[in-house]
Short mmCIF file of C-alpha atoms in Angstrom, two decimals:
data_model
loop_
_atom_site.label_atom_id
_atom_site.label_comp_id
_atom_site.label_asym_id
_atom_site.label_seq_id
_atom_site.Cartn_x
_atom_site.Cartn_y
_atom_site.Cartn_z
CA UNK A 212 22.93 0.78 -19.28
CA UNK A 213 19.43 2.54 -20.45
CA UNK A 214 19.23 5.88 -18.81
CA UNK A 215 18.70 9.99 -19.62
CA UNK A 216 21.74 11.77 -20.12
CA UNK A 217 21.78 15.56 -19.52
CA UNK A 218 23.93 18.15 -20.60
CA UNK A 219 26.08 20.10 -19.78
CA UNK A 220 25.68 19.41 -15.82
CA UNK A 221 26.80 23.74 -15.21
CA UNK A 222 25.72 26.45 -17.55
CA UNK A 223 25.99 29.96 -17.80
CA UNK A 224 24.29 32.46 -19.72
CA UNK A 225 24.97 35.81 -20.89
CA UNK A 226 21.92 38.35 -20.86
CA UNK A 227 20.38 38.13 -24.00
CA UNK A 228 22.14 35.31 -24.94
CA UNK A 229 20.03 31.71 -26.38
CA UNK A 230 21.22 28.55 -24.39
CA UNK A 231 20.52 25.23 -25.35
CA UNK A 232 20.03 22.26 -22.54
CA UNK A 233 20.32 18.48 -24.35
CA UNK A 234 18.44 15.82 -23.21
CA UNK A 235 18.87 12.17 -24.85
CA UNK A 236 17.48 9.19 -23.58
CA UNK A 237 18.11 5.52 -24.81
CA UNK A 238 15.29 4.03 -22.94
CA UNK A 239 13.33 3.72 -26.15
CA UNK A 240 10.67 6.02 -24.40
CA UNK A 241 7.74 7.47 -26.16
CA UNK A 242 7.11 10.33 -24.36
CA UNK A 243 9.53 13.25 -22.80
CA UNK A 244 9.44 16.62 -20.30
CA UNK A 245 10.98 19.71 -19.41
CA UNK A 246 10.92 20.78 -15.76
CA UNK A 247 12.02 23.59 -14.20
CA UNK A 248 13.04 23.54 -10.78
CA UNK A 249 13.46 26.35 -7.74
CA UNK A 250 13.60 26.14 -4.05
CA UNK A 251 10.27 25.96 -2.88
CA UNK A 252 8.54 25.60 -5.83
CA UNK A 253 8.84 21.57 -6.35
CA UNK A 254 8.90 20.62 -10.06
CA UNK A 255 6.99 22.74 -12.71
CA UNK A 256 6.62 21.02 -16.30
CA UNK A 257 7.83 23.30 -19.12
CA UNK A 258 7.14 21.45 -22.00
CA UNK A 259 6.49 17.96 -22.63
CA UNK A 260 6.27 15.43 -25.81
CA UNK A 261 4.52 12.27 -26.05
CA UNK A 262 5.51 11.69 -29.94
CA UNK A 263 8.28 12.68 -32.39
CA UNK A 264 7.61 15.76 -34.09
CA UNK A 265 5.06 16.73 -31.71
CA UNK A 266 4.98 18.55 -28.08
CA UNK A 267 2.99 20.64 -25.81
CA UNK A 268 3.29 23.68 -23.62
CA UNK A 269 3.11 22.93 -19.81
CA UNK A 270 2.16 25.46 -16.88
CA UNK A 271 5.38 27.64 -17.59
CA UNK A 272 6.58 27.51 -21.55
CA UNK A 273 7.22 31.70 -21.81
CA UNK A 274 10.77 32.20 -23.09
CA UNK A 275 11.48 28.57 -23.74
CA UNK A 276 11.21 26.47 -26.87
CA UNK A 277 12.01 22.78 -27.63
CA UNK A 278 11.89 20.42 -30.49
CA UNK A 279 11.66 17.01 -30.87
CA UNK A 280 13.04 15.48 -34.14
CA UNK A 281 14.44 12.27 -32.92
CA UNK A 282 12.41 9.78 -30.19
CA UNK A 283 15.83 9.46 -28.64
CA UNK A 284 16.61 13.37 -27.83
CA UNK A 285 14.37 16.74 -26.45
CA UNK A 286 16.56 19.74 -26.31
CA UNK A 287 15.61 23.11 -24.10
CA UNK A 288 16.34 26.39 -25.34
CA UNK A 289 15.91 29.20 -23.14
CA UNK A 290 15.78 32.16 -24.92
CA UNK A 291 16.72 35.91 -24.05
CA UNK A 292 12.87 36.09 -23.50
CA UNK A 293 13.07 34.29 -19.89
CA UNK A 294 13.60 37.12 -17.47
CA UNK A 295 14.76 35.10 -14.79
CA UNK A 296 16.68 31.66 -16.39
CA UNK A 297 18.07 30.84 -13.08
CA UNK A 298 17.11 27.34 -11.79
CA UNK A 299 17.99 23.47 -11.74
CA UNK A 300 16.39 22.03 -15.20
CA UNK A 301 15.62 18.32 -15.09
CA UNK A 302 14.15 16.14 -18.18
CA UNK A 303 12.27 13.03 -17.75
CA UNK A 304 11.01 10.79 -20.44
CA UNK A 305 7.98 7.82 -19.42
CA UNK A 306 6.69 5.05 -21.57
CA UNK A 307 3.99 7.48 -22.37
CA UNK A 308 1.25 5.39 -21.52
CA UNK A 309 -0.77 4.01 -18.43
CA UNK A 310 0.80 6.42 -16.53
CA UNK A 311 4.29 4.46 -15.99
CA UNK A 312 7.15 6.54 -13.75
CA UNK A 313 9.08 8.88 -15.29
CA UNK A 314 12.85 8.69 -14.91
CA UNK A 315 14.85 11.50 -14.73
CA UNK A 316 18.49 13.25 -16.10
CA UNK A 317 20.96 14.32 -13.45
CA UNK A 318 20.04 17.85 -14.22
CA UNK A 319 21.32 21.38 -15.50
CA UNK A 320 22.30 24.15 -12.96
CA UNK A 321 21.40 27.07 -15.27
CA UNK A 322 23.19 30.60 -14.04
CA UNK A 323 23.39 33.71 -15.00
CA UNK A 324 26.45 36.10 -15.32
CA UNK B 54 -7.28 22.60 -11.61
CA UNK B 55 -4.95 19.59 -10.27
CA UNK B 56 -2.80 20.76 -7.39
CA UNK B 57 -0.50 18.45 -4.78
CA UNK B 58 0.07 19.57 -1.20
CA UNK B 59 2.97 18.94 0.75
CA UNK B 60 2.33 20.64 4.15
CA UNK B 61 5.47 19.79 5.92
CA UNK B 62 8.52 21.63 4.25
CA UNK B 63 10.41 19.88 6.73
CA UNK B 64 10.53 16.98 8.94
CA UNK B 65 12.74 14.96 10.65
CA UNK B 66 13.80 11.70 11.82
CA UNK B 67 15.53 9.55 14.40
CA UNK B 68 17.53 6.41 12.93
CA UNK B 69 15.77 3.49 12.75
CA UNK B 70 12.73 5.44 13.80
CA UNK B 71 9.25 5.53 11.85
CA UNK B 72 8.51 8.88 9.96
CA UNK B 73 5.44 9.87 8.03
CA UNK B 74 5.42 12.19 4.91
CA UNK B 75 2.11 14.00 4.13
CA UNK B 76 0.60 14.69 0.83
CA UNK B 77 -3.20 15.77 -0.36
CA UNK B 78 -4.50 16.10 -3.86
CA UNK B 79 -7.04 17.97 -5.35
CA UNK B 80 -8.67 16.19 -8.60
CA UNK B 81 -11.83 15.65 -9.89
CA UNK B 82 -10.59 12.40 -12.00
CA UNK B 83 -11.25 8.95 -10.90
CA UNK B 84 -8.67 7.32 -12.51
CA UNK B 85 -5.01 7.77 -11.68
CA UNK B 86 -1.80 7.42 -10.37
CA UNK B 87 0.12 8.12 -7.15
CA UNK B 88 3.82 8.44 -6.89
CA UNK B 89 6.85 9.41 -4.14
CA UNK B 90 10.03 10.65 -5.66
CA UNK B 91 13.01 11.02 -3.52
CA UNK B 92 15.60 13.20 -4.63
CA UNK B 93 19.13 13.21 -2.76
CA UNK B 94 21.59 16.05 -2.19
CA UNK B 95 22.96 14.64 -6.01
CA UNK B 96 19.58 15.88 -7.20
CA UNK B 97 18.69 12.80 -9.31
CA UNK B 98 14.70 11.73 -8.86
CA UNK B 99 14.34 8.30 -7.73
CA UNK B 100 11.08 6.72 -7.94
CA UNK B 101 10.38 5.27 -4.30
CA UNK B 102 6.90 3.77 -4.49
CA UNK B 103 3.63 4.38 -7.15
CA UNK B 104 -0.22 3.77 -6.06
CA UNK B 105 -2.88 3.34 -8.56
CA UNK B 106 -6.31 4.66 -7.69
CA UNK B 107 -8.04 1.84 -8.56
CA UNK B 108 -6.68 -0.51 -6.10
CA UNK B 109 -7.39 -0.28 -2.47
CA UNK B 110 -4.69 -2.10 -1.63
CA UNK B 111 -1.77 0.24 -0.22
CA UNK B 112 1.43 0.10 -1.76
CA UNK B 113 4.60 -1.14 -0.21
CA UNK B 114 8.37 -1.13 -1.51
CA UNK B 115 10.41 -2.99 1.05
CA UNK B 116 10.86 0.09 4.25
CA UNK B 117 8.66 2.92 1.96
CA UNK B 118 4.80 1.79 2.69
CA UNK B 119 1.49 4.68 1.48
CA UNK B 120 -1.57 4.89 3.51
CA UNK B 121 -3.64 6.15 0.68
CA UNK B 122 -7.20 7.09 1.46
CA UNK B 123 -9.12 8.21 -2.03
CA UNK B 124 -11.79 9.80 -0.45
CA UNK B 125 -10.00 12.28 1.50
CA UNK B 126 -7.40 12.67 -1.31
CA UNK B 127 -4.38 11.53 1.20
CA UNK B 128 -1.25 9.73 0.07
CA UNK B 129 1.32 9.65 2.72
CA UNK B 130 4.42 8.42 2.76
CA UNK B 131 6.01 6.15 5.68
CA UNK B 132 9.28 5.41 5.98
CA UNK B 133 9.98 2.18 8.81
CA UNK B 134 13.86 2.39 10.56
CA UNK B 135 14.59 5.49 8.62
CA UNK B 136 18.19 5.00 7.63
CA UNK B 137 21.03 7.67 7.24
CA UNK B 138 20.63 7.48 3.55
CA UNK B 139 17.08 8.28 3.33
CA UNK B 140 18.39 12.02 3.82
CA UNK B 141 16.69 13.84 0.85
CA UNK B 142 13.62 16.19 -0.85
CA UNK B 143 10.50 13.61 -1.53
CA UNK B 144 7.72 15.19 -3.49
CA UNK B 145 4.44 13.95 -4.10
CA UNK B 146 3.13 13.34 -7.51
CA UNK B 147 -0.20 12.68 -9.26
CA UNK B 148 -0.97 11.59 -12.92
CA UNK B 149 -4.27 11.55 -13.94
CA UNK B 150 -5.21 8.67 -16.72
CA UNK B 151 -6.32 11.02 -19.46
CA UNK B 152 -3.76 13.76 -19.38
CA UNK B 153 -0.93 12.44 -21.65
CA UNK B 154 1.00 11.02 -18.85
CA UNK B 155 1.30 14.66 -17.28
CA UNK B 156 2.91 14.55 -13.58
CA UNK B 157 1.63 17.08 -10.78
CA UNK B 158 4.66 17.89 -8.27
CA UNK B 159 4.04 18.93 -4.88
CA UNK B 160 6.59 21.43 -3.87
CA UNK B 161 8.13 18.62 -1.73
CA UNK B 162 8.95 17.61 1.91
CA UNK B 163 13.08 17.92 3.33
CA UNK B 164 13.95 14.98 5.49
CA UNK B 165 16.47 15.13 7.90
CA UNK B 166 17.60 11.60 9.89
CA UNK B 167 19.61 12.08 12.59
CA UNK B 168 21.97 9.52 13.60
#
């Protein structure tokens, strides 16, 4: 079955430590996104990428960084620069034209020790 | 700026009553795309329903119907004999036709259904 798989589902970070989300989809998807999400907030895009090898900042990128080296996969890192890591993290990828739905991962629970 | 407004943090429901979910949008496109997401206490999105702007014609997906209304910027959500499982967050989202395929989130509306 096509679908995004997201990794690990629980993750905890040490302060000052780099943690690494995975994100792979086998949808055959051009495009793929980053969101962060926190009670109240809805959804806030973090980075997205409509091509391999290429991606964009969204409304929140400070202390994160992502790459995209294979259509199939968009890993987060969250760095030791993100103050305050704590939130549900959910990746989408879309066709990447005329505006098709996104589908989504299952999500990472991101916490801090 | 594009922004989505959800103005109803909560709401509830009776089973097998009618509920309405509001949503306005602030754009200055013409072209673009309307969507309801539900997402469940498993926290997985689920696409419920998508309107494009271009079509008056309001979109319906089997007990989910829109009444969308471009020139007030309205897309609400109605949900006919609301059903136990229809228990979850639904956000709003807009995608305007030149952005990349960028999604705008509202901050999303809690439905309770009580049995």
């Amino acid at each position: 079955d096509g679908g995004i798989t997201q990794s690990p589902k629980y993750l905890f970070r040490k302060e000052g430590q780099n943690v690494t989300l995975s994100c792979e989809q086998n949808l055959n998807h051009d495009a793929m996104y980053w969101y962060r999400q926190d009670p109240g907030q809805g959804l806030r895009l973090i980075y997205y990428s409509q091509i391999v090898n290429d991606f964009q900042k969204g409304d929140i990128a400070e202390g994160y960084s992502v790459s995209r080296e294979k259509k199939e996969s968009f890993p987060l890192t969250v760095t030791s620069a993100q103050k305050n890591p704590t939130a549900f993290y959910l990746c989408a990828s879309s066709m990447g034209r005329g505006n098709q739905p996104q589908h989504f991962g299952d999500g990472t629970r991101l916490s801090i020790l | 700026a594009q922004t989505v407004t959800q103005s109803q943090p909560e709401m509830s429901v009776q089973e097998a009553e009618t509920v309405t979910l509001s949503c306005t949008y602030d754009t200055s496109e013409s072209d673009y795309y309307l969507f309801w997401y539900k997402q469940p206490p498993s926290r997985q999105m689920i696409l419920v329903i998508r309107q494009e702007a271009y079509k008056q014609q309001n979109a319906t997906e089997n007990r989910f119907s829109v009444n969308f209304q471009k020139a007030a910027k309205s897309f609400s959500l109605k949900i006919s004999d609301s059903q136990l499982g229809d228990a979850a967050m639904y956000f709003c989202a807009y995608s305007p036709i030149n952005t990349g395929n960028q999604f705008y989130f509202g901050t999303g509306t809690s439905l309770t259904v009580i049995p």
